[in-house]
Amino acid sequence: PVSLWMPAAGGRHTVLLRSDGRAVACGHNQHGQCDLPEAEAKVRYIQVAAGMSHTVLLRSDGRAVACGSNTYGQCSLPAADAQVSYAQVAAGGHHTVLLQTDGRVVACGC
């Protein structure tokens, strides 16, 4: 059976990771924050963060994806540099913070 773990609570939505590497969301979806993109074959979601009306997911390949409101640029995630990937994600009300494997921090939104 599939189990759920790593819950993230946003303004009015909740996101959880599944043991099979997928993610599920429920709650208020006015801005598409619950419309999670499907992970590609052989890629798993390994971390999740939720802001007021956006969701951020970290993939097993070191890329991050976001969905929901992008009013403040919180879903405009920059691609990591060629030799680094993302190691951790966090979300605030209207911003996203990403920690890269080289120790640098990237932030978007306000």
mmCIF file of N, CA and C in Angstrom:
data_model
loop_
_atom_site.group_PDB
_atom_site.id
_atom_site.type_symbol
_atom_site.label_atom_id
_atom_site.label_comp_id
_atom_site.label_asym_id
_atom_site.label_seq_id
_atom_site.Cartn_x
_atom_site.Cartn_y
_atom_site.Cartn_z
ATOM 1 N N PRO A 1 0.830 -1.211 0.000
ATOM 2 C CA PRO A 1 0.000 0.000 0.000
ATOM 3 C C PRO A 1 0.868 1.267 0.000
ATOM 4 N N VAL A 2 0.336 2.299 -0.558
ATOM 5 C CA VAL A 2 1.021 3.590 -0.621
ATOM 6 C C VAL A 2 0.769 4.338 0.688
ATOM 7 N N SER A 3 1.825 4.912 1.245
ATOM 8 C CA SER A 3 1.665 5.707 2.455
ATOM 9 C C SER A 3 1.958 7.172 2.138
ATOM 10 N N LEU A 4 1.484 8.053 3.000
ATOM 11 C CA LEU A 4 1.680 9.492 2.836
ATOM 12 C C LEU A 4 2.672 9.981 3.879
ATOM 13 N N TRP A 5 3.466 10.980 3.503
ATOM 14 C CA TRP A 5 4.427 11.545 4.430
ATOM 15 C C TRP A 5 4.758 12.976 4.026
ATOM 16 N N MET A 6 5.505 13.675 4.826
ATOM 17 C CA MET A 6 5.955 15.043 4.634
ATOM 18 C C MET A 6 4.815 16.001 4.275
ATOM 19 N N PRO A 7 3.865 16.200 5.168
ATOM 20 C CA PRO A 7 2.791 17.154 4.877
ATOM 21 C C PRO A 7 3.311 18.589 4.882
ATOM 22 N N ALA A 8 2.756 19.394 3.994
ATOM 23 C CA ALA A 8 3.046 20.824 3.950
ATOM 24 C C ALA A 8 1.710 21.551 3.893
ATOM 25 N N ALA A 9 1.519 22.506 4.769
ATOM 26 C CA ALA A 9 0.254 23.239 4.843
ATOM 27 C C ALA A 9 0.451 24.648 4.308
ATOM 28 N N GLY A 10 -0.338 25.001 3.313
ATOM 29 C CA GLY A 10 -0.310 26.345 2.761
ATOM 30 C C GLY A 10 -1.419 27.180 3.369
ATOM 31 N N GLY A 11 -1.751 28.282 2.703
ATOM 32 C CA GLY A 11 -2.787 29.171 3.221
ATOM 33 C C GLY A 11 -4.114 28.466 3.421
ATOM 34 N N ARG A 12 -4.559 27.739 2.404
ATOM 35 C CA ARG A 12 -5.819 27.001 2.485
ATOM 36 C C ARG A 12 -5.729 25.695 1.714
ATOM 37 N N HIS A 13 -4.532 25.143 1.610
ATOM 38 C CA HIS A 13 -4.352 23.859 0.927
ATOM 39 C C HIS A 13 -3.271 23.054 1.647
ATOM 40 N N THR A 14 -3.288 21.752 1.422
ATOM 41 C CA THR A 14 -2.317 20.854 2.026
ATOM 42 C C THR A 14 -1.757 19.951 0.937
ATOM 43 N N VAL A 15 -0.464 19.693 1.023
ATOM 44 C CA VAL A 15 0.214 18.837 0.051
ATOM 45 C C VAL A 15 0.980 17.769 0.819
ATOM 46 N N LEU A 16 0.944 16.547 0.317
ATOM 47 C CA LEU A 16 1.676 15.448 0.929
ATOM 48 C C LEU A 16 2.423 14.677 -0.140
ATOM 49 N N LEU A 17 3.555 14.120 0.254
ATOM 50 C CA LEU A 17 4.273 13.215 -0.638
ATOM 51 C C LEU A 17 3.762 11.810 -0.407
ATOM 52 N N ARG A 18 3.825 11.005 -1.451
ATOM 53 C CA ARG A 18 3.436 9.604 -1.371
ATOM 54 C C ARG A 18 4.693 8.737 -1.393
ATOM 55 N N SER A 19 4.597 7.565 -0.821
ATOM 56 C CA SER A 19 5.750 6.667 -0.776
ATOM 57 C C SER A 19 6.180 6.190 -2.160
ATOM 58 N N ASP A 20 5.330 6.350 -3.175
ATOM 59 C CA ASP A 20 5.702 5.961 -4.538
ATOM 60 C C ASP A 20 6.344 7.108 -5.325
ATOM 61 N N GLY A 21 6.618 8.236 -4.647
ATOM 62 C CA GLY A 21 7.293 9.351 -5.295
ATOM 63 C C GLY A 21 6.385 10.383 -5.919
ATOM 64 N N ARG A 22 5.105 10.167 -5.866
ATOM 65 C CA ARG A 22 4.156 11.150 -6.387
ATOM 66 C C ARG A 22 3.750 12.084 -5.252
ATOM 67 N N ALA A 23 2.920 13.070 -5.548
ATOM 68 C CA ALA A 23 2.423 13.997 -4.539
ATOM 69 C C ALA A 23 0.927 14.167 -4.715
ATOM 70 N N VAL A 24 0.243 14.486 -3.638
ATOM 71 C CA VAL A 24 -1.194 14.750 -3.675
ATOM 72 C C VAL A 24 -1.468 16.054 -2.943
ATOM 73 N N ALA A 25 -2.525 16.733 -3.358
ATOM 74 C CA ALA A 25 -2.905 17.997 -2.734
ATOM 75 C C ALA A 25 -4.414 18.070 -2.604
ATOM 76 N N CYS A 26 -4.854 18.787 -1.597
ATOM 77 C CA CYS A 26 -6.286 19.004 -1.419
ATOM 78 C C CYS A 26 -6.488 20.373 -0.786
ATOM 79 N N GLY A 27 -7.703 20.867 -0.908
ATOM 80 C CA GLY A 27 -8.042 22.157 -0.328
ATOM 81 C C GLY A 27 -8.386 23.173 -1.395
ATOM 82 N N HIS A 28 -8.258 24.426 -1.033
ATOM 83 C CA HIS A 28 -8.582 25.547 -1.912
ATOM 84 C C HIS A 28 -7.621 25.551 -3.100
ATOM 85 N N ASN A 29 -8.169 25.634 -4.310
ATOM 86 C CA ASN A 29 -7.346 25.539 -5.520
ATOM 87 C C ASN A 29 -7.590 26.704 -6.466
ATOM 88 N N GLN A 30 -7.938 27.853 -5.930
ATOM 89 C CA GLN A 30 -8.280 28.998 -6.770
ATOM 90 C C GLN A 30 -7.138 29.399 -7.704
ATOM 91 N N HIS A 31 -5.904 29.223 -7.285
ATOM 92 C CA HIS A 31 -4.757 29.650 -8.085
ATOM 93 C C HIS A 31 -4.000 28.488 -8.709
ATOM 94 N N GLY A 32 -4.536 27.275 -8.625
ATOM 95 C CA GLY A 32 -3.882 26.111 -9.199
ATOM 96 C C GLY A 32 -2.827 25.493 -8.295
ATOM 97 N N GLN A 33 -2.817 25.865 -7.030
ATOM 98 C CA GLN A 33 -1.815 25.346 -6.100
ATOM 99 C C GLN A 33 -1.978 23.854 -5.812
ATOM 100 N N CYS A 34 -3.116 23.288 -6.158
ATOM 101 C CA CYS A 34 -3.339 21.843 -5.987
ATOM 102 C C CYS A 34 -3.199 21.080 -7.305
ATOM 103 N N ASP A 35 -2.923 21.791 -8.395
ATOM 104 C CA ASP A 35 -2.739 21.164 -9.711
ATOM 105 C C ASP A 35 -1.268 20.766 -9.873
ATOM 106 N N LEU A 36 -0.871 19.733 -9.176
ATOM 107 C CA LEU A 36 0.529 19.330 -9.144
ATOM 108 C C LEU A 36 0.930 18.665 -10.456
ATOM 109 N N PRO A 37 2.084 19.048 -10.996
ATOM 110 C CA PRO A 37 2.533 18.402 -12.235
ATOM 111 C C PRO A 37 2.928 16.951 -11.970
ATOM 112 N N GLU A 38 2.643 16.089 -12.918
ATOM 113 C CA GLU A 38 3.066 14.685 -12.796
ATOM 114 C C GLU A 38 4.577 14.617 -12.932
ATOM 115 N N ALA A 39 5.199 13.828 -12.104
ATOM 116 C CA ALA A 39 6.645 13.618 -12.219
ATOM 117 C C ALA A 39 6.915 12.734 -13.434
ATOM 118 N N GLU A 40 8.000 13.017 -14.117
ATOM 119 C CA GLU A 40 8.376 12.228 -15.284
ATOM 120 C C GLU A 40 8.789 10.814 -14.851
ATOM 121 N N ALA A 41 8.842 9.915 -15.799
ATOM 122 C CA ALA A 41 9.253 8.535 -15.510
ATOM 123 C C ALA A 41 10.623 8.535 -14.827
ATOM 124 N N LYS A 42 10.776 7.712 -13.836
ATOM 125 C CA LYS A 42 12.016 7.537 -13.063
ATOM 126 C C LYS A 42 12.377 8.746 -12.211
ATOM 127 N N VAL A 43 11.487 9.728 -12.101
ATOM 128 C CA VAL A 43 11.706 10.893 -11.248
ATOM 129 C C VAL A 43 10.679 10.846 -10.131
ATOM 130 N N ARG A 44 11.137 11.094 -8.906
ATOM 131 C CA ARG A 44 10.263 11.083 -7.734
ATOM 132 C C ARG A 44 10.265 12.465 -7.095
ATOM 133 N N TYR A 45 9.193 12.792 -6.429
ATOM 134 C CA TYR A 45 9.195 13.988 -5.597
ATOM 135 C C TYR A 45 9.758 13.597 -4.245
ATOM 136 N N ILE A 46 10.720 14.385 -3.747
ATOM 137 C CA ILE A 46 11.376 14.032 -2.494
ATOM 138 C C ILE A 46 11.172 15.056 -1.383
ATOM 139 N N GLN A 47 10.651 16.247 -1.735
ATOM 140 C CA GLN A 47 10.356 17.250 -0.720
ATOM 141 C C GLN A 47 9.270 18.166 -1.242
ATOM 142 N N VAL A 48 8.489 18.723 -0.321
ATOM 143 C CA VAL A 48 7.403 19.617 -0.699
ATOM 144 C C VAL A 48 7.364 20.795 0.271
ATOM 145 N N ALA A 49 6.943 21.948 -0.252
ATOM 146 C CA ALA A 49 6.736 23.139 0.564
ATOM 147 C C ALA A 49 5.488 23.843 0.027
ATOM 148 N N ALA A 50 4.783 24.523 0.910
ATOM 149 C CA ALA A 50 3.556 25.207 0.500
ATOM 150 C C ALA A 50 3.551 26.634 1.032
ATOM 151 N N GLY A 51 3.232 27.572 0.153
ATOM 152 C CA GLY A 51 3.080 28.967 0.543
ATOM 153 C C GLY A 51 1.605 29.300 0.672
ATOM 154 N N MET A 52 1.298 30.561 0.714
ATOM 155 C CA MET A 52 -0.093 30.984 0.862
ATOM 156 C C MET A 52 -0.971 30.402 -0.241
ATOM 157 N N SER A 53 -0.529 30.513 -1.488
ATOM 158 C CA SER A 53 -1.324 29.988 -2.602
ATOM 159 C C SER A 53 -0.435 29.412 -3.701
ATOM 160 N N HIS A 54 0.689 28.813 -3.294
ATOM 161 C CA HIS A 54 1.556 28.121 -4.245
ATOM 162 C C HIS A 54 2.180 26.899 -3.584
ATOM 163 N N THR A 55 2.638 25.976 -4.427
ATOM 164 C CA THR A 55 3.263 24.737 -3.972
ATOM 165 C C THR A 55 4.590 24.575 -4.690
ATOM 166 N N VAL A 56 5.598 24.096 -3.969
ATOM 167 C CA VAL A 56 6.916 23.860 -4.535
ATOM 168 C C VAL A 56 7.299 22.405 -4.256
ATOM 169 N N LEU A 57 7.771 21.726 -5.278
ATOM 170 C CA LEU A 57 8.162 20.322 -5.151
ATOM 171 C C LEU A 57 9.606 20.152 -5.598
ATOM 172 N N LEU A 58 10.384 19.410 -4.809
ATOM 173 C CA LEU A 58 11.754 19.075 -5.174
ATOM 174 C C LEU A 58 11.760 17.677 -5.755
ATOM 175 N N ARG A 59 12.405 17.526 -6.904
ATOM 176 C CA ARG A 59 12.451 16.248 -7.604
ATOM 177 C C ARG A 59 13.742 15.493 -7.286
ATOM 178 N N SER A 60 13.732 14.210 -7.484
ATOM 179 C CA SER A 60 14.903 13.375 -7.209
ATOM 180 C C SER A 60 16.075 13.675 -8.136
ATOM 181 N N ASP A 61 15.833 14.365 -9.244
ATOM 182 C CA ASP A 61 16.919 14.739 -10.147
ATOM 183 C C ASP A 61 17.507 16.110 -9.808
ATOM 184 N N GLY A 62 17.081 16.699 -8.686
ATOM 185 C CA GLY A 62 17.622 17.972 -8.251
ATOM 186 C C GLY A 62 16.955 19.197 -8.832
ATOM 187 N N ARG A 63 15.934 19.008 -9.633
ATOM 188 C CA ARG A 63 15.167 20.134 -10.172
ATOM 189 C C ARG A 63 14.011 20.435 -9.243
ATOM 190 N N ALA A 64 13.481 21.640 -9.310
ATOM 191 C CA ALA A 64 12.317 22.027 -8.521
ATOM 192 C C ALA A 64 11.238 22.539 -9.460
ATOM 193 N N VAL A 65 9.988 22.288 -9.100
ATOM 194 C CA VAL A 65 8.852 22.772 -9.874
ATOM 195 C C VAL A 65 7.879 23.447 -8.913
ATOM 196 N N ALA A 66 7.108 24.372 -9.451
ATOM 197 C CA ALA A 66 6.140 25.095 -8.626
ATOM 198 C C ALA A 66 4.849 25.285 -9.401
ATOM 199 N N CYS A 67 3.751 25.384 -8.666
ATOM 200 C CA CYS A 67 2.455 25.653 -9.277
ATOM 201 C C CYS A 67 1.654 26.537 -8.337
ATOM 202 N N GLY A 68 0.665 27.193 -8.892
ATOM 203 C CA GLY A 68 -0.185 28.080 -8.101
ATOM 204 C C GLY A 68 0.022 29.528 -8.488
ATOM 205 N N SER A 69 -0.303 30.412 -7.569
ATOM 206 C CA SER A 69 -0.192 31.845 -7.821
ATOM 207 C C SER A 69 1.258 32.249 -8.039
ATOM 208 N N ASN A 70 1.467 33.069 -9.074
ATOM 209 C CA ASN A 70 2.798 33.598 -9.361
ATOM 210 C C ASN A 70 2.777 35.122 -9.365
ATOM 211 N N THR A 71 1.844 35.696 -8.619
ATOM 212 C CA THR A 71 1.675 37.144 -8.575
ATOM 213 C C THR A 71 2.967 37.869 -8.224
ATOM 214 N N TYR A 72 3.740 37.325 -7.322
ATOM 215 C CA TYR A 72 4.977 37.959 -6.866
ATOM 216 C C TYR A 72 6.229 37.263 -7.410
ATOM 217 N N GLY A 73 6.052 36.351 -8.363
ATOM 218 C CA GLY A 73 7.176 35.624 -8.937
ATOM 219 C C GLY A 73 7.598 34.418 -8.121
ATOM 220 N N GLN A 74 6.771 34.012 -7.164
ATOM 221 C CA GLN A 74 7.128 32.904 -6.276
ATOM 222 C C GLN A 74 7.194 31.555 -6.988
ATOM 223 N N CYS A 75 6.615 31.442 -8.164
ATOM 224 C CA CYS A 75 6.673 30.194 -8.935
ATOM 225 C C CYS A 75 7.648 30.280 -10.102
ATOM 226 N N SER A 76 8.327 31.402 -10.251
ATOM 227 C CA SER A 76 9.305 31.576 -11.327
ATOM 228 C C SER A 76 10.663 31.078 -10.837
ATOM 229 N N LEU A 77 10.789 29.774 -10.726
ATOM 230 C CA LEU A 77 12.007 29.171 -10.192
ATOM 231 C C LEU A 77 13.098 29.167 -11.251
ATOM 232 N N PRO A 78 14.258 29.726 -10.933
ATOM 233 C CA PRO A 78 15.348 29.697 -11.909
ATOM 234 C C PRO A 78 15.946 28.304 -11.991
ATOM 235 N N ALA A 79 16.433 27.945 -13.150
ATOM 236 C CA ALA A 79 17.127 26.668 -13.299
ATOM 237 C C ALA A 79 18.444 26.752 -12.539
ATOM 238 N N ALA A 80 18.806 25.672 -11.895
ATOM 239 C CA ALA A 80 20.090 25.634 -11.187
ATOM 240 C C ALA A 80 21.229 25.656 -12.208
ATOM 241 N N ASP A 81 22.376 26.148 -11.778
ATOM 242 C CA ASP A 81 23.552 26.164 -12.650
ATOM 243 C C ASP A 81 23.892 24.742 -13.105
ATOM 244 N N ALA A 82 24.660 24.628 -14.155
ATOM 245 C CA ALA A 82 24.950 23.329 -14.775
ATOM 246 C C ALA A 82 25.555 22.313 -13.809
ATOM 247 N N GLN A 83 26.436 22.723 -12.936
ATOM 248 C CA GLN A 83 27.138 21.776 -12.059
ATOM 249 C C GLN A 83 26.485 21.592 -10.695
ATOM 250 N N VAL A 84 25.367 22.252 -10.434
ATOM 251 C CA VAL A 84 24.685 22.136 -9.142
ATOM 252 C C VAL A 84 23.229 21.777 -9.348
ATOM 253 N N SER A 85 22.602 21.347 -8.287
ATOM 254 C CA SER A 85 21.174 21.071 -8.319
ATOM 255 C C SER A 85 20.579 21.601 -7.019
ATOM 256 N N TYR A 86 19.290 21.505 -6.900
ATOM 257 C CA TYR A 86 18.638 21.947 -5.673
ATOM 258 C C TYR A 86 18.625 20.811 -4.667
ATOM 259 N N ALA A 87 18.883 21.149 -3.401
ATOM 260 C CA ALA A 87 18.939 20.161 -2.331
ATOM 261 C C ALA A 87 17.777 20.297 -1.360
ATOM 262 N N GLN A 88 17.180 21.489 -1.281
ATOM 263 C CA GLN A 88 16.092 21.717 -0.339
ATOM 264 C C GLN A 88 15.220 22.856 -0.843
ATOM 265 N N VAL A 89 13.919 22.788 -0.500
ATOM 266 C CA VAL A 89 12.985 23.847 -0.870
ATOM 267 C C VAL A 89 12.215 24.300 0.368
ATOM 268 N N ALA A 90 11.835 25.579 0.357
ATOM 269 C CA ALA A 90 10.995 26.134 1.421
ATOM 270 C C ALA A 90 10.096 27.176 0.781
ATOM 271 N N ALA A 91 8.954 27.411 1.396
ATOM 272 C CA ALA A 91 8.029 28.409 0.866
ATOM 273 C C ALA A 91 7.471 29.249 2.001
ATOM 274 N N GLY A 92 7.388 30.546 1.754
ATOM 275 C CA GLY A 92 6.728 31.463 2.676
ATOM 276 C C GLY A 92 5.414 31.885 2.059
ATOM 277 N N GLY A 93 4.812 32.879 2.608
ATOM 278 C CA GLY A 93 3.523 33.332 2.102
ATOM 279 C C GLY A 93 3.517 33.573 0.607
ATOM 280 N N HIS A 94 4.438 34.399 0.145
ATOM 281 C CA HIS A 94 4.489 34.758 -1.275
ATOM 282 C C HIS A 94 5.902 34.657 -1.832
ATOM 283 N N HIS A 95 6.709 33.761 -1.285
ATOM 284 C CA HIS A 95 8.069 33.596 -1.798
ATOM 285 C C HIS A 95 8.512 32.139 -1.679
ATOM 286 N N THR A 96 9.570 31.823 -2.415
ATOM 287 C CA THR A 96 10.154 30.482 -2.421
ATOM 288 C C THR A 96 11.650 30.614 -2.206
ATOM 289 N N VAL A 97 12.214 29.707 -1.421
ATOM 290 C CA VAL A 97 13.648 29.677 -1.163
ATOM 291 C C VAL A 97 14.158 28.292 -1.541
ATOM 292 N N LEU A 98 15.257 28.258 -2.284
ATOM 293 C CA LEU A 98 15.854 26.993 -2.722
ATOM 294 C C LEU A 98 17.314 26.962 -2.309
ATOM 295 N N LEU A 99 17.733 25.874 -1.687
ATOM 296 C CA LEU A 99 19.125 25.683 -1.310
ATOM 297 C C LEU A 99 19.776 24.803 -2.362
ATOM 298 N N GLN A 100 20.895 25.275 -2.909
ATOM 299 C CA GLN A 100 21.608 24.513 -3.928
ATOM 300 C C GLN A 100 22.660 23.603 -3.285
ATOM 301 N N THR A 101 23.095 22.607 -4.009
ATOM 302 C CA THR A 101 24.077 21.661 -3.488
ATOM 303 C C THR A 101 25.440 22.303 -3.238
ATOM 304 N N ASP A 102 25.692 23.471 -3.806
ATOM 305 C CA ASP A 102 26.947 24.177 -3.541
ATOM 306 C C ASP A 102 26.838 25.126 -2.355
ATOM 307 N N GLY A 103 25.687 25.100 -1.665
ATOM 308 C CA GLY A 103 25.493 25.933 -0.476
ATOM 309 C C GLY A 103 24.880 27.287 -0.743
ATOM 310 N N ARG A 104 24.761 27.671 -1.985
ATOM 311 C CA ARG A 104 24.144 28.967 -2.299
ATOM 312 C C ARG A 104 22.627 28.875 -2.151
ATOM 313 N N VAL A 105 22.025 30.012 -1.855
ATOM 314 C CA VAL A 105 20.577 30.103 -1.666
ATOM 315 C C VAL A 105 19.999 30.962 -2.786
ATOM 316 N N VAL A 106 18.891 30.502 -3.345
ATOM 317 C CA VAL A 106 18.179 31.231 -4.383
ATOM 318 C C VAL A 106 16.784 31.529 -3.855
ATOM 319 N N ALA A 107 16.326 32.747 -4.034
ATOM 320 C CA ALA A 107 14.988 33.121 -3.572
ATOM 321 C C ALA A 107 14.245 33.831 -4.696
ATOM 322 N N CYS A 108 12.936 33.627 -4.727
ATOM 323 C CA CYS A 108 12.106 34.338 -5.695
ATOM 324 C C CYS A 108 10.783 34.678 -5.031
ATOM 325 N N GLY A 109 10.127 35.698 -5.541
ATOM 326 C CA GLY A 109 8.899 36.203 -4.917
ATOM 327 C C GLY A 109 9.223 37.360 -3.997
ATOM 328 N N CYS A 110 8.312 37.652 -3.091
ATOM 329 C CA CYS A 110 8.574 38.761 -2.158
ATOM 330 C C CYS A 110 8.307 38.351 -0.729
#
